[in-house]
Amino acid sequence: MTAAPRAIEAAREALRIEAAALSALVDRVGAPMEAAVAAVLACTGRVVVMGMGKSGHVGRKIAATLASTGTPALFVHPAEASHGDLGMVTPHDVVLALSNSGESDELAAILPVLKRLGVTLIAITGRADSTLGRHADVVLDSRVDQEACPLNLAPTASTTAQMALGDALAVALLDARGFRPEDFARSHPGGALGRKLLTHVKDLMRSGDALPRVVPDAPFTDMMRVMSAKGLGCAAVVDGDDRLLGVFTDGDLRRLIERGQDLRSLTASEVMHRTPRTVSADALAVDAADLMEEARITVVLVLDAERRLIGAIGINDLMRAKVI
């Protein structure tokens, strides 16, 4: 067998081993997971995640996942904890410690202090009878039959199992808290989901002098000048109290020209569309985008509760804000 096929088979075998390790976890998720979820839900502080080496790398990811799904969490390095960082842990916290062997010297050194603090200790370990397992209030069993490493030495399947249990805990907590997409967005304001679920029409709309508005008896030529000056491709027709009466758009102009109508003699009220699509300032910007797509328009007017014109939002505004 040449080097390339051997490499492919080794990679496939690694995936088979790790998949089997994850499948074996399913039947072990029961009372210990329930106890872990209850402990975190009862916690008035944060989840402090600890782990050395590869378990530490996994722990950092678990802490990030917890924090982004509604459970305040941070990672504290066990070695640094012995040199002052243990002060980050309070009696109100829950500690989630990861160690496949459960015999990490750095973790073992701080376990007595953690117990004196009175924190609840949750362990993710492959050995429930280890030092870590014996000190823990709750043990999530992450043992694996073998590592994916052909030498059975490098942490591979065992760290995958730790990661999966951490994700399982985070998801169980997310479900128990009734966590919603809006809650997720609040901790991801810079991402696409955050922009969609946190950006409102009022955050992007044009208002004040930027609005193309005319009165009903405005001559057609005056309305064209307003449309050109404001650059939104439309003009809102409003009464004396700024209540919306209708709208005239670039599309309406094209249709009038196609009919060969004498435009100079017309007024705004004679050519306006009387049932324009509108949205409230408090609506999500993504809802305005959906309305534009549905109606095949590029601008939506924004009204207050009294149907007064207070803004306008265009497709270019949404694109600049990366809502669409």
JSON list of C-alpha atoms in Angstrom, two decimals, residues 26-151:
[
{"chain": "A", "resi": 26, "resn": "VAL", "atom": "CA", "xyz": [-25.13, 8.57, 24.95]},
{"chain": "A", "resi": 27, "resn": "ASP", "atom": "CA", "xyz": [-26.09, 5.82, 27.36]},
{"chain": "A", "resi": 28, "resn": "ARG", "atom": "CA", "xyz": [-24.03, 7.41, 30.16]},
{"chain": "A", "resi": 29, "resn": "VAL", "atom": "CA", "xyz": [-25.95, 10.68, 30.03]},
{"chain": "A", "resi": 30, "resn": "GLY", "atom": "CA", "xyz": [-28.45, 10.37, 32.85]},
{"chain": "A", "resi": 31, "resn": "ALA", "atom": "CA", "xyz": [-28.55, 11.32, 36.52]},
{"chain": "A", "resi": 32, "resn": "PRO", "atom": "CA", "xyz": [-25.04, 12.90, 36.55]},
{"chain": "A", "resi": 33, "resn": "MET", "atom": "CA", "xyz": [-25.95, 15.26, 33.68]},
{"chain": "A", "resi": 34, "resn": "GLU", "atom": "CA", "xyz": [-29.21, 16.11, 35.42]},
{"chain": "A", "resi": 35, "resn": "ALA", "atom": "CA", "xyz": [-27.29, 16.90, 38.60]},
{"chain": "A", "resi": 36, "resn": "ALA", "atom": "CA", "xyz": [-24.78, 19.03, 36.68]},
{"chain": "A", "resi": 37, "resn": "VAL", "atom": "CA", "xyz": [-27.55, 21.03, 35.02]},
{"chain": "A", "resi": 38, "resn": "ALA", "atom": "CA", "xyz": [-29.30, 21.56, 38.36]},
{"chain": "A", "resi": 39, "resn": "ALA", "atom": "CA", "xyz": [-26.06, 22.73, 39.98]},
{"chain": "A", "resi": 40, "resn": "VAL", "atom": "CA", "xyz": [-25.37, 25.28, 37.25]},
{"chain": "A", "resi": 41, "resn": "LEU", "atom": "CA", "xyz": [-28.94, 26.55, 37.21]},
{"chain": "A", "resi": 42, "resn": "ALA", "atom": "CA", "xyz": [-28.77, 27.07, 40.98]},
{"chain": "A", "resi": 43, "resn": "CYS", "atom": "CA", "xyz": [-25.43, 28.87, 40.67]},
{"chain": "A", "resi": 44, "resn": "THR", "atom": "CA", "xyz": [-25.56, 32.61, 41.42]},
{"chain": "A", "resi": 45, "resn": "GLY", "atom": "CA", "xyz": [-22.01, 33.15, 40.17]},
{"chain": "A", "resi": 46, "resn": "ARG", "atom": "CA", "xyz": [-20.25, 31.77, 37.12]},
{"chain": "A", "resi": 47, "resn": "VAL", "atom": "CA", "xyz": [-19.04, 28.46, 35.79]},
{"chain": "A", "resi": 48, "resn": "VAL", "atom": "CA", "xyz": [-15.26, 28.40, 36.18]},
{"chain": "A", "resi": 49, "resn": "VAL", "atom": "CA", "xyz": [-13.76, 25.91, 33.73]},
{"chain": "A", "resi": 50, "resn": "MET", "atom": "CA", "xyz": [-10.34, 24.38, 34.39]},
{"chain": "A", "resi": 51, "resn": "GLY", "atom": "CA", "xyz": [-8.11, 21.93, 32.58]},
{"chain": "A", "resi": 52, "resn": "MET", "atom": "CA", "xyz": [-4.44, 21.28, 31.76]},
{"chain": "A", "resi": 53, "resn": "GLY", "atom": "CA", "xyz": [-2.88, 20.62, 28.38]},
{"chain": "A", "resi": 54, "resn": "LYS", "atom": "CA", "xyz": [-5.29, 19.42, 25.72]},
{"chain": "A", "resi": 55, "resn": "SER", "atom": "CA", "xyz": [-8.05, 19.32, 28.32]},
{"chain": "A", "resi": 56, "resn": "GLY", "atom": "CA", "xyz": [-7.36, 22.99, 28.93]},
{"chain": "A", "resi": 57, "resn": "HIS", "atom": "CA", "xyz": [-7.82, 23.79, 25.24]},
{"chain": "A", "resi": 58, "resn": "VAL", "atom": "CA", "xyz": [-11.13, 21.92, 25.31]},
{"chain": "A", "resi": 59, "resn": "GLY", "atom": "CA", "xyz": [-12.06, 23.74, 28.50]},
{"chain": "A", "resi": 60, "resn": "ARG", "atom": "CA", "xyz": [-11.56, 27.13, 26.90]},
{"chain": "A", "resi": 61, "resn": "LYS", "atom": "CA", "xyz": [-13.94, 26.18, 24.14]},
{"chain": "A", "resi": 62, "resn": "ILE", "atom": "CA", "xyz": [-16.53, 24.86, 26.61]},
{"chain": "A", "resi": 63, "resn": "ALA", "atom": "CA", "xyz": [-16.33, 28.09, 28.62]},
{"chain": "A", "resi": 64, "resn": "ALA", "atom": "CA", "xyz": [-16.88, 30.10, 25.42]},
{"chain": "A", "resi": 65, "resn": "THR", "atom": "CA", "xyz": [-19.84, 27.93, 24.43]},
{"chain": "A", "resi": 66, "resn": "LEU", "atom": "CA", "xyz": [-21.44, 28.26, 27.86]},
{"chain": "A", "resi": 67, "resn": "ALA", "atom": "CA", "xyz": [-20.98, 32.03, 27.89]},
{"chain": "A", "resi": 68, "resn": "SER", "atom": "CA", "xyz": [-22.49, 32.43, 24.42]},
{"chain": "A", "resi": 69, "resn": "THR", "atom": "CA", "xyz": [-25.55, 30.36, 25.29]},
{"chain": "A", "resi": 70, "resn": "GLY", "atom": "CA", "xyz": [-26.67, 32.11, 28.46]},
{"chain": "A", "resi": 71, "resn": "THR", "atom": "CA", "xyz": [-24.42, 30.63, 31.16]},
{"chain": "A", "resi": 72, "resn": "PRO", "atom": "CA", "xyz": [-21.79, 33.09, 32.45]},
{"chain": "A", "resi": 73, "resn": "ALA", "atom": "CA", "xyz": [-18.46, 31.26, 32.33]},
{"chain": "A", "resi": 74, "resn": "LEU", "atom": "CA", "xyz": [-14.71, 31.81, 32.21]},
{"chain": "A", "resi": 75, "resn": "PHE", "atom": "CA", "xyz": [-11.59, 29.69, 31.95]},
{"chain": "A", "resi": 76, "resn": "VAL", "atom": "CA", "xyz": [-8.97, 29.67, 34.72]},
{"chain": "A", "resi": 77, "resn": "HIS", "atom": "CA", "xyz": [-5.67, 27.88, 34.12]},
{"chain": "A", "resi": 78, "resn": "PRO", "atom": "CA", "xyz": [-5.02, 25.44, 37.00]},
{"chain": "A", "resi": 79, "resn": "ALA", "atom": "CA", "xyz": [-1.30, 26.25, 37.16]},
{"chain": "A", "resi": 80, "resn": "GLU", "atom": "CA", "xyz": [-1.98, 29.98, 37.30]},
{"chain": "A", "resi": 81, "resn": "ALA", "atom": "CA", "xyz": [-4.68, 29.34, 39.90]},
{"chain": "A", "resi": 82, "resn": "SER", "atom": "CA", "xyz": [-1.97, 28.20, 42.34]},
{"chain": "A", "resi": 83, "resn": "HIS", "atom": "CA", "xyz": [-0.22, 31.52, 41.85]},
{"chain": "A", "resi": 84, "resn": "GLY", "atom": "CA", "xyz": [-3.05, 33.95, 42.49]},
{"chain": "A", "resi": 85, "resn": "ASP", "atom": "CA", "xyz": [-5.71, 33.30, 39.84]},
{"chain": "A", "resi": 86, "resn": "LEU", "atom": "CA", "xyz": [-7.67, 31.17, 42.30]},
{"chain": "A", "resi": 87, "resn": "GLY", "atom": "CA", "xyz": [-8.89, 34.52, 43.59]},
{"chain": "A", "resi": 88, "resn": "MET", "atom": "CA", "xyz": [-11.15, 34.60, 40.51]},
{"chain": "A", "resi": 89, "resn": "VAL", "atom": "CA", "xyz": [-13.19, 31.78, 42.03]},
{"chain": "A", "resi": 90, "resn": "THR", "atom": "CA", "xyz": [-15.87, 32.73, 44.56]},
{"chain": "A", "resi": 91, "resn": "PRO", "atom": "CA", "xyz": [-18.09, 30.58, 46.81]},
{"chain": "A", "resi": 92, "resn": "HIS", "atom": "CA", "xyz": [-20.98, 31.42, 44.50]},
{"chain": "A", "resi": 93, "resn": "ASP", "atom": "CA", "xyz": [-19.35, 29.73, 41.49]},
{"chain": "A", "resi": 94, "resn": "VAL", "atom": "CA", "xyz": [-19.45, 26.23, 40.05]},
{"chain": "A", "resi": 95, "resn": "VAL", "atom": "CA", "xyz": [-16.14, 24.74, 38.94]},
{"chain": "A", "resi": 96, "resn": "LEU", "atom": "CA", "xyz": [-16.09, 22.48, 35.89]},
{"chain": "A", "resi": 97, "resn": "ALA", "atom": "CA", "xyz": [-12.77, 20.60, 35.85]},
{"chain": "A", "resi": 98, "resn": "LEU", "atom": "CA", "xyz": [-11.52, 18.51, 32.92]},
{"chain": "A", "resi": 99, "resn": "SER", "atom": "CA", "xyz": [-8.91, 15.77, 33.10]},
{"chain": "A", "resi": 100, "resn": "ASN", "atom": "CA", "xyz": [-8.96, 12.46, 31.27]},
{"chain": "A", "resi": 101, "resn": "SER", "atom": "CA", "xyz": [-6.83, 10.70, 33.91]},
{"chain": "A", "resi": 102, "resn": "GLY", "atom": "CA", "xyz": [-8.19, 12.75, 36.78]},
{"chain": "A", "resi": 103, "resn": "GLU", "atom": "CA", "xyz": [-4.67, 12.92, 38.20]},
{"chain": "A", "resi": 104, "resn": "SER", "atom": "CA", "xyz": [-3.41, 16.27, 36.90]},
{"chain": "A", "resi": 105, "resn": "ASP", "atom": "CA", "xyz": [-0.96, 17.58, 39.52]},
{"chain": "A", "resi": 106, "resn": "GLU", "atom": "CA", "xyz": [-1.99, 21.18, 38.92]},
{"chain": "A", "resi": 107, "resn": "LEU", "atom": "CA", "xyz": [-5.66, 20.38, 39.48]},
{"chain": "A", "resi": 108, "resn": "ALA", "atom": "CA", "xyz": [-4.95, 18.12, 42.46]},
{"chain": "A", "resi": 109, "resn": "ALA", "atom": "CA", "xyz": [-3.05, 20.94, 44.16]},
{"chain": "A", "resi": 110, "resn": "ILE", "atom": "CA", "xyz": [-6.08, 23.26, 44.21]},
{"chain": "A", "resi": 111, "resn": "LEU", "atom": "CA", "xyz": [-8.85, 20.73, 44.88]},
{"chain": "A", "resi": 112, "resn": "PRO", "atom": "CA", "xyz": [-8.64, 21.10, 48.69]},
{"chain": "A", "resi": 113, "resn": "VAL", "atom": "CA", "xyz": [-8.89, 24.88, 48.37]},
{"chain": "A", "resi": 114, "resn": "LEU", "atom": "CA", "xyz": [-11.90, 24.58, 46.11]},
{"chain": "A", "resi": 115, "resn": "LYS", "atom": "CA", "xyz": [-13.59, 22.30, 48.61]},
{"chain": "A", "resi": 116, "resn": "ARG", "atom": "CA", "xyz": [-12.91, 24.77, 51.42]},
{"chain": "A", "resi": 117, "resn": "LEU", "atom": "CA", "xyz": [-14.50, 27.51, 49.33]},
{"chain": "A", "resi": 118, "resn": "GLY", "atom": "CA", "xyz": [-17.63, 25.40, 49.21]},
{"chain": "A", "resi": 119, "resn": "VAL", "atom": "CA", "xyz": [-18.02, 25.55, 45.44]},
{"chain": "A", "resi": 120, "resn": "THR", "atom": "CA", "xyz": [-19.80, 22.77, 43.60]},
{"chain": "A", "resi": 121, "resn": "LEU", "atom": "CA", "xyz": [-17.24, 20.77, 41.63]},
{"chain": "A", "resi": 122, "resn": "ILE", "atom": "CA", "xyz": [-18.28, 19.08, 38.39]},
{"chain": "A", "resi": 123, "resn": "ALA", "atom": "CA", "xyz": [-15.69, 16.80, 36.82]},
{"chain": "A", "resi": 124, "resn": "ILE", "atom": "CA", "xyz": [-15.42, 15.63, 33.24]},
{"chain": "A", "resi": 125, "resn": "THR", "atom": "CA", "xyz": [-13.02, 12.72, 33.52]},
{"chain": "A", "resi": 126, "resn": "GLY", "atom": "CA", "xyz": [-12.35, 9.29, 32.12]},
{"chain": "A", "resi": 127, "resn": "ARG", "atom": "CA", "xyz": [-11.76, 7.86, 35.61]},
{"chain": "A", "resi": 128, "resn": "ALA", "atom": "CA", "xyz": [-14.46, 8.31, 38.21]},
{"chain": "A", "resi": 129, "resn": "ASP", "atom": "CA", "xyz": [-12.18, 6.73, 40.86]},
{"chain": "A", "resi": 130, "resn": "SER", "atom": "CA", "xyz": [-9.38, 9.25, 40.27]},
{"chain": "A", "resi": 131, "resn": "THR", "atom": "CA", "xyz": [-8.36, 12.06, 42.61]},
{"chain": "A", "resi": 132, "resn": "LEU", "atom": "CA", "xyz": [-10.51, 14.49, 40.66]},
{"chain": "A", "resi": 133, "resn": "GLY", "atom": "CA", "xyz": [-13.43, 12.08, 40.53]},
{"chain": "A", "resi": 134, "resn": "ARG", "atom": "CA", "xyz": [-13.34, 11.47, 44.29]},
{"chain": "A", "resi": 135, "resn": "HIS", "atom": "CA", "xyz": [-13.33, 15.18, 45.09]},
{"chain": "A", "resi": 136, "resn": "ALA", "atom": "CA", "xyz": [-16.10, 16.03, 42.61]},
{"chain": "A", "resi": 137, "resn": "ASP", "atom": "CA", "xyz": [-19.72, 16.51, 43.57]},
{"chain": "A", "resi": 138, "resn": "VAL", "atom": "CA", "xyz": [-20.79, 15.41, 40.08]},
{"chain": "A", "resi": 139, "resn": "VAL", "atom": "CA", "xyz": [-18.83, 13.24, 37.65]},
{"chain": "A", "resi": 140, "resn": "LEU", "atom": "CA", "xyz": [-19.55, 13.26, 33.93]},
{"chain": "A", "resi": 141, "resn": "ASP", "atom": "CA", "xyz": [-17.94, 10.08, 32.61]},
{"chain": "A", "resi": 142, "resn": "SER", "atom": "CA", "xyz": [-15.84, 10.77, 29.49]},
{"chain": "A", "resi": 143, "resn": "ARG", "atom": "CA", "xyz": [-13.92, 7.48, 29.34]},
{"chain": "A", "resi": 144, "resn": "VAL", "atom": "CA", "xyz": [-13.09, 6.03, 25.93]},
{"chain": "A", "resi": 145, "resn": "ASP", "atom": "CA", "xyz": [-12.01, 2.53, 24.95]},
{"chain": "A", "resi": 146, "resn": "GLN", "atom": "CA", "xyz": [-9.08, 3.80, 22.91]},
{"chain": "A", "resi": 147, "resn": "GLU", "atom": "CA", "xyz": [-7.56, 6.94, 21.50]},
{"chain": "A", "resi": 148, "resn": "ALA", "atom": "CA", "xyz": [-7.67, 7.57, 17.77]},
{"chain": "A", "resi": 149, "resn": "CYS", "atom": "CA", "xyz": [-3.90, 7.85, 17.91]},
{"chain": "A", "resi": 150, "resn": "PRO", "atom": "CA", "xyz": [-2.48, 4.51, 16.64]},
{"chain": "A", "resi": 151, "resn": "LEU", "atom": "CA", "xyz": [-0.08, 4.58, 19.60]}
]
